Tab-separated table of C-alpha atoms in Angstrom:
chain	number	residue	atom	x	y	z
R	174	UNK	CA	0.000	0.000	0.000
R	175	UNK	CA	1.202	3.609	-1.207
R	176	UNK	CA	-0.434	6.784	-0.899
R	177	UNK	CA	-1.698	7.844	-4.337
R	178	UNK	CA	-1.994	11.714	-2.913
R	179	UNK	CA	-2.705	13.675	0.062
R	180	UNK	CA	-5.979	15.023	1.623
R	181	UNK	CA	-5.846	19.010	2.314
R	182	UNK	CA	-7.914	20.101	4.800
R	183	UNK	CA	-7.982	23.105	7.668
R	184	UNK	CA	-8.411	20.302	10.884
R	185	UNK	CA	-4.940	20.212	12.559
R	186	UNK	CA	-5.490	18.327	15.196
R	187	UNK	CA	-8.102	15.508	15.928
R	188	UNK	CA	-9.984	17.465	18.235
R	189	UNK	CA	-11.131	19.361	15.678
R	190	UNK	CA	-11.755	17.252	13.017
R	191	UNK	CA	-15.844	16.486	12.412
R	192	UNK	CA	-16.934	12.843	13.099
R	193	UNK	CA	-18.317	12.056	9.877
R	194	UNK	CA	-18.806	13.883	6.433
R	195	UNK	CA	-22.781	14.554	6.940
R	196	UNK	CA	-21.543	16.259	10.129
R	197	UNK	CA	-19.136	18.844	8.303
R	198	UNK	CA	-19.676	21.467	6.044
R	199	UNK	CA	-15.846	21.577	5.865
R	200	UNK	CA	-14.055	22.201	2.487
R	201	UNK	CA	-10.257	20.776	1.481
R	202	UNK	CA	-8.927	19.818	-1.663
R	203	UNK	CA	-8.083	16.294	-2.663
R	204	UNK	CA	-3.622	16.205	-4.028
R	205	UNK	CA	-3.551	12.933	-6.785
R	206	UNK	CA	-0.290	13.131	-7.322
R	207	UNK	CA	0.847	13.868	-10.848
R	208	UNK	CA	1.894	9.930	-11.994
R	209	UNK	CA	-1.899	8.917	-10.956
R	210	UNK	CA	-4.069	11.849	-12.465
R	211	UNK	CA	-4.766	10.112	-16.171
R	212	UNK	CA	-6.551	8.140	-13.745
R	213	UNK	CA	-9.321	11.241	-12.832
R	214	UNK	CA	-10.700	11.023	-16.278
R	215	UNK	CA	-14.689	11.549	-16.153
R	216	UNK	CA	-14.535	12.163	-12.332
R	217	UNK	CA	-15.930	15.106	-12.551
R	218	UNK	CA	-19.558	13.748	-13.577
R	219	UNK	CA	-19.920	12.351	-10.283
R	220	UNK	CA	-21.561	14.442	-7.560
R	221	UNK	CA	-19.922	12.774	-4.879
R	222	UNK	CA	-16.840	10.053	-4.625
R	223	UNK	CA	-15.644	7.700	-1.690
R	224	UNK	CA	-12.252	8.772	-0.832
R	225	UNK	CA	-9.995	5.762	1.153
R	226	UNK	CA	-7.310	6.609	3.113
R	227	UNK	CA	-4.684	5.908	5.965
R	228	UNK	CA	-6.052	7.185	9.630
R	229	UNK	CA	-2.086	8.163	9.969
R	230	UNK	CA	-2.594	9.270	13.759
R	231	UNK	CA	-3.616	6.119	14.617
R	232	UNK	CA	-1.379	3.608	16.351
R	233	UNK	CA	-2.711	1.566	18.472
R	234	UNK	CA	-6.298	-0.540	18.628
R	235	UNK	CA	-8.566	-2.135	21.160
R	236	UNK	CA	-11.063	-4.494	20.881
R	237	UNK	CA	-13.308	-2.675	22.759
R	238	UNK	CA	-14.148	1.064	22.172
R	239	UNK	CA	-16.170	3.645	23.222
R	240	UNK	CA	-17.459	5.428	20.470
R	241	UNK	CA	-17.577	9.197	19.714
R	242	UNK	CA	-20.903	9.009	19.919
R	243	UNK	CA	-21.770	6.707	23.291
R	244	UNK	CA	-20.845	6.291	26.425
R	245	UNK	CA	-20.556	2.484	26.278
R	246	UNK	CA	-18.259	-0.146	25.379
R	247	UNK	CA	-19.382	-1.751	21.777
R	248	UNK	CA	-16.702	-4.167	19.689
R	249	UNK	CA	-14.513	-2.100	17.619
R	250	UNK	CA	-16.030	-3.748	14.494
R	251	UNK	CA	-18.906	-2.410	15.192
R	252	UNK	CA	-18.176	1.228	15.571
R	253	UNK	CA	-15.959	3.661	13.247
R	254	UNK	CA	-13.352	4.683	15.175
R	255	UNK	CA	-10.214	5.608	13.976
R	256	UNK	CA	-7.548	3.207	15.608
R	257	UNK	CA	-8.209	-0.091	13.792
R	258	UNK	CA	-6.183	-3.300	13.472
R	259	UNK	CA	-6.008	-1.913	9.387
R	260	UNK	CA	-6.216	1.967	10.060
R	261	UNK	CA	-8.196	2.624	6.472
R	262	UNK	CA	-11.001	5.426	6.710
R	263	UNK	CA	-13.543	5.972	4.162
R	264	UNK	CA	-15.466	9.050	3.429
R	265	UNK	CA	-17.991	9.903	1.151
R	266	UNK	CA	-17.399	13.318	-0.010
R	267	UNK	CA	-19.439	15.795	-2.361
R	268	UNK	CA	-17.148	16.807	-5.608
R	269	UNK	CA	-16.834	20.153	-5.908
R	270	UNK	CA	-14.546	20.416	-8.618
R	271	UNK	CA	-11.749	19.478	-10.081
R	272	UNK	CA	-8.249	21.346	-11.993
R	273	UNK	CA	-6.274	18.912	-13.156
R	274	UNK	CA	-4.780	16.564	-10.547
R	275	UNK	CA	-6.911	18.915	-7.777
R	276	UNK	CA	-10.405	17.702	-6.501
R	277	UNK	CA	-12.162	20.774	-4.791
R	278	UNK	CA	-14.248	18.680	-1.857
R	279	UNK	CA	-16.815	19.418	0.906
R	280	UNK	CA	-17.869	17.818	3.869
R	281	UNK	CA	-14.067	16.897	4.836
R	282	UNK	CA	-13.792	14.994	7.931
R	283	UNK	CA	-10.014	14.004	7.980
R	284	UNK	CA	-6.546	15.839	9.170
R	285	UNK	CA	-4.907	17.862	7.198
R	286	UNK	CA	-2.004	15.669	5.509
R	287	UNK	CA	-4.136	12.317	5.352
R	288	UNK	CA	-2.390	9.973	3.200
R	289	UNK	CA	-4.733	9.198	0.190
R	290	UNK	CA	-4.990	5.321	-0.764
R	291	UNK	CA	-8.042	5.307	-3.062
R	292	UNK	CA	-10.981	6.865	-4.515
R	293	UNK	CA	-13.918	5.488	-6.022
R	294	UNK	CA	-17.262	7.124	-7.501
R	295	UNK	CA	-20.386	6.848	-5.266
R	296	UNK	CA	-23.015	4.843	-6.880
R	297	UNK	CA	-26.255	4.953	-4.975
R	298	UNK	CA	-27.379	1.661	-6.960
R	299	UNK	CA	-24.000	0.104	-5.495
R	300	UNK	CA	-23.667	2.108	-2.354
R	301	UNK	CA	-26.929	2.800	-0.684
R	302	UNK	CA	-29.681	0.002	1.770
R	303	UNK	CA	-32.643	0.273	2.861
R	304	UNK	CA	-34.354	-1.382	5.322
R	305	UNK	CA	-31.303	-1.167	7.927
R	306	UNK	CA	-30.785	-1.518	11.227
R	307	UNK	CA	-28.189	-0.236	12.925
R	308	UNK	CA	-27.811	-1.129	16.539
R	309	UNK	CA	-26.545	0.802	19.293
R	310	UNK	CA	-26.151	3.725	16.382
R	311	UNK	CA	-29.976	4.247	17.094
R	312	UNK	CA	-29.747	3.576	20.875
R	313	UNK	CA	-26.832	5.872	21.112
R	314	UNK	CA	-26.424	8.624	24.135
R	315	UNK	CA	-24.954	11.388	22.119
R	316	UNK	CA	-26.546	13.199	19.017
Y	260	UNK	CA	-1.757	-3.927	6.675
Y	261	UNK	CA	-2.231	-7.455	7.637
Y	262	UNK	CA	-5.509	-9.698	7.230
Y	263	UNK	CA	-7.870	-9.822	9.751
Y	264	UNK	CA	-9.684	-12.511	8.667
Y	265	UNK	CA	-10.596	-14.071	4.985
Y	266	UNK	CA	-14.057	-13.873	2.975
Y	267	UNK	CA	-15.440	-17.139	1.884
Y	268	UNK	CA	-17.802	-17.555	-0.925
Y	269	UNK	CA	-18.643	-19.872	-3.944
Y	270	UNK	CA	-16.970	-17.789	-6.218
Y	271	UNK	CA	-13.822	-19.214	-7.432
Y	272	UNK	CA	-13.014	-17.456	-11.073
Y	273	UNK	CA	-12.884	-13.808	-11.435
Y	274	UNK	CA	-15.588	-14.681	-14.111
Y	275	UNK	CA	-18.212	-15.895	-12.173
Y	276	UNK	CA	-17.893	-13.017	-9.316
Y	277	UNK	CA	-20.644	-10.386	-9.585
Y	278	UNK	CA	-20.357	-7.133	-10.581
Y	279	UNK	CA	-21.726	-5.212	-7.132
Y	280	UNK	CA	-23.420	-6.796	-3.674
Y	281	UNK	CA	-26.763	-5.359	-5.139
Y	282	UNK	CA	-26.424	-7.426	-8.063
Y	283	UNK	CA	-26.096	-10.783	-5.681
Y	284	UNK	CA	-27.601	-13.020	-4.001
Y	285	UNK	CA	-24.765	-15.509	-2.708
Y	286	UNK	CA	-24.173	-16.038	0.839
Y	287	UNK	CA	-20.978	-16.217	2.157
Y	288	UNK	CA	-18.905	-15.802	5.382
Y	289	UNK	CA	-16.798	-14.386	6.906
Y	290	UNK	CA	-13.887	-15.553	9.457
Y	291	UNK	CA	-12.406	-12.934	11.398
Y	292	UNK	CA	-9.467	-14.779	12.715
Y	293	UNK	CA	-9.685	-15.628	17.007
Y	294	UNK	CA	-7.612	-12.569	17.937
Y	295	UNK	CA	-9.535	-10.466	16.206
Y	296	UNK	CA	-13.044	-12.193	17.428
Y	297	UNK	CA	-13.770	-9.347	20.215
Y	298	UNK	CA	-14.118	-6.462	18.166
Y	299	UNK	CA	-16.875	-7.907	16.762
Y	300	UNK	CA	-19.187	-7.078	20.009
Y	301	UNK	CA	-22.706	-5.817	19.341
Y	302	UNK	CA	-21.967	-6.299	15.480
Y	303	UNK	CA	-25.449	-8.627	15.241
Y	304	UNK	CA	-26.967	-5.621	16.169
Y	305	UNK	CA	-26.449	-3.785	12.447
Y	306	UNK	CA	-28.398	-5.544	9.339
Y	307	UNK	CA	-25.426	-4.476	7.181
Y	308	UNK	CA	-21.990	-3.797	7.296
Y	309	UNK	CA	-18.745	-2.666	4.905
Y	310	UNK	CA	-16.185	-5.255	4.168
Y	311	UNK	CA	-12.812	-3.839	3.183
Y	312	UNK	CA	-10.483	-6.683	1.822
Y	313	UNK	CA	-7.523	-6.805	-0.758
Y	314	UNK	CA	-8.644	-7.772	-4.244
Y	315	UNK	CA	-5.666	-10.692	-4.012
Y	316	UNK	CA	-6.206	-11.793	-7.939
Y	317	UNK	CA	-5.373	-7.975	-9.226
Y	318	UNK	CA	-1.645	-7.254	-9.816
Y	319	UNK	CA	-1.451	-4.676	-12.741
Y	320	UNK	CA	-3.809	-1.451	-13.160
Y	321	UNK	CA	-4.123	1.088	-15.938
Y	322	UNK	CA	-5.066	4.518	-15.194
Y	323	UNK	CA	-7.538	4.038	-18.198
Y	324	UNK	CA	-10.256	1.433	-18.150
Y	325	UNK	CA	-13.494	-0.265	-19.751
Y	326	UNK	CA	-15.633	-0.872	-16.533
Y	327	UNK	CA	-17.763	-4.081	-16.488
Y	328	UNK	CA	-20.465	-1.864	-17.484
Y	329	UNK	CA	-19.785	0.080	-20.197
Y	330	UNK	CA	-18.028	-0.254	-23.410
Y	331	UNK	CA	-15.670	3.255	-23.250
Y	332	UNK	CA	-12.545	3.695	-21.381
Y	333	UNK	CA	-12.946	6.045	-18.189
Y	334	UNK	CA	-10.445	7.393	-15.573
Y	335	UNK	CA	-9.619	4.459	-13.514
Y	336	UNK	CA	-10.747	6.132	-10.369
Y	337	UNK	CA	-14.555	7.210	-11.884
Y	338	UNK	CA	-14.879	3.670	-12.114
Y	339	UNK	CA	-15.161	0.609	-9.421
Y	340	UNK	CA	-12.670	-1.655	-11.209
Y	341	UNK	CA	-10.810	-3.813	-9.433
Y	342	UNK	CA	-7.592	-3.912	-10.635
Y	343	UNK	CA	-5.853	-0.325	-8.922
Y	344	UNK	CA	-3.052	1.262	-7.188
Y	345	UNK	CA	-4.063	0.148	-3.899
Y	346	UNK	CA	-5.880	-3.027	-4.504
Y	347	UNK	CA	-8.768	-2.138	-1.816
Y	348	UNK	CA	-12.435	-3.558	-2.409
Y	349	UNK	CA	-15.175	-2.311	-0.558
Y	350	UNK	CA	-18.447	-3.778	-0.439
Y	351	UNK	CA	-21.542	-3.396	1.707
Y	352	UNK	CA	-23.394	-6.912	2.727
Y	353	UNK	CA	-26.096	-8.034	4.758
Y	354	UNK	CA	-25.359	-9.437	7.960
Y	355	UNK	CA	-27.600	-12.808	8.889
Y	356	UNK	CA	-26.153	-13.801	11.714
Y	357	UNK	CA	-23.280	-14.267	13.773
Y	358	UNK	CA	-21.335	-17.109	15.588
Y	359	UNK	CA	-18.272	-16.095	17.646
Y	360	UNK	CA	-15.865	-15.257	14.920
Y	361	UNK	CA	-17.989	-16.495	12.011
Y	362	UNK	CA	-20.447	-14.358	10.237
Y	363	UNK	CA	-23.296	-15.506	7.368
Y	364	UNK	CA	-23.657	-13.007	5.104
Y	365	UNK	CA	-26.063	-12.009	1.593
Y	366	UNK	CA	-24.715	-10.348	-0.961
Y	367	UNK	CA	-21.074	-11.139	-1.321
Y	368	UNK	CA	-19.546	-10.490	-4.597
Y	369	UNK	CA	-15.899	-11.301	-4.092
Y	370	UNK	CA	-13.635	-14.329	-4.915
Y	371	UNK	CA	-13.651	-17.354	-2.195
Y	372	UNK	CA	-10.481	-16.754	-0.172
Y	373	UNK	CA	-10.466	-12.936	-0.171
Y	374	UNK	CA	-8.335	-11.153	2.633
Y	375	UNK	CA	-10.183	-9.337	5.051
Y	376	UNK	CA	-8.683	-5.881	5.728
Y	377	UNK	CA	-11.518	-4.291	7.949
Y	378	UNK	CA	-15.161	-4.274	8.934
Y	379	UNK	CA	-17.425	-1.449	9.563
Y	380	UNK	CA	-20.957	-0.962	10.824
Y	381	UNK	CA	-23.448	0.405	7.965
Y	382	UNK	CA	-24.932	3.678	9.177
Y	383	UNK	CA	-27.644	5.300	6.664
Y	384	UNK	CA	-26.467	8.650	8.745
Y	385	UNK	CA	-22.890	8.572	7.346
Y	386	UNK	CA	-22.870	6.208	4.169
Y	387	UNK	CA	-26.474	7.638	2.776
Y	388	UNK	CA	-26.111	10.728	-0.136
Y	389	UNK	CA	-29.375	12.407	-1.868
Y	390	UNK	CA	-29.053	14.931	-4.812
Y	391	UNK	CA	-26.198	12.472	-6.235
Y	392	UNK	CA	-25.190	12.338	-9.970
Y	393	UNK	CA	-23.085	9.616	-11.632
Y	394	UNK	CA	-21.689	10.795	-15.020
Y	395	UNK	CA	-21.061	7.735	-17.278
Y	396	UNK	CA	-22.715	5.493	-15.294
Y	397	UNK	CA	-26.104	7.016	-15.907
Y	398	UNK	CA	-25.272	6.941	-19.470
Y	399	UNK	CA	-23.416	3.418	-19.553
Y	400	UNK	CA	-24.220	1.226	-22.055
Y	401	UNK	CA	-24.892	-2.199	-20.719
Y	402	UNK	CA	-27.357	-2.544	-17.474
């Protein structure tokens, strides 16, 4: 695994940075680096892409989390956090534009510097369920 | 990144594997290996969850490529196919049950033997976009 660019954005430190991207109105820009940007051809007819990437201020893991948004104890595998046996985020971003080997994004939810692995387009017929459940999401104490 | 666990399925050829989750209807499972088996607390409480594993059969990419779907060459990353820079797959699948470290799934489109990289709840919240557009795939010539 190599980084195929970098993620821009103005969070500095992981206080700040919002817990998902339907929780930030944020805006960053997306680096491809030059030897990978034939590969953005057409990218720009998608609304909205999944970006992949390395949680690179994450070193450690435990089976047992509390996440962001609880106050109890649920299986890592079971929650998003960020310090994961394979520390790979995904976000699904809105496309802004793009110049080049530069994607314009918003609702950026990731350091500033975030190694870039991947991105894909979203597809709702590939990307979006319905009749879901989701667990202690819907029981959860915070908002 | 190291495997956390390997995807089985009945899908031994690249040929045979469907194109997207939505478009099948195997069942499969999924073996988290035992060290890994506690992270997957409260997991049976979310009808679907992301699988992130290595496409293991892809070891070349171009930065152009016909997608399954359509019969014109598009930016490898406006497209879902697997062969990439980073070999990550990423699909969503229902979850029918779990026992201990095993879990039955619907929906599995990968190769038997896949390595698991990561799982992650499903969350309509965070994985859901409206308003979306999808350039050539709205226009793509095979359905």
């Amino acid at each position: 695994m190599k980084p195929i660019g970098v993620i821009h954005s103005s969070f500095r430190e992981k206080a700040q940075t919002p817990i998902q991207p339907t929780r930030s109105l944020g805006v960053g820009t997306v680096e491809v680096y030059p030897e990978y940007a034939g590969g953005l051809q057409d990218i720009e007819g998608f609304s909205h892409i999944i970006l992949l990437y390395i949680f690179h201020q994450s070193h450690e893991y435990s089976l047992l989390v509390k996440p962001f948004l609880d106050d109890h104890l649920h299986g890592l595998f079971a929650t998003r956090h960020p310090e994961r046996p394979n520390p790979i985020g995904f976000s699904i971003v809105r496309l802004l534009s793009r110049s080049d080997n530069i994607l314009k994004i918003k609702g950026v939810d990731v350091l500033d510097g975030t190694p870039l692995l991947d991105i894909k387009p979203y597809v709702p017929d590939f990307d979006v369920r319905t009749d879901v459940k989701t667990g202690w999401y819907a029981q959860r104490s915070k908002k």
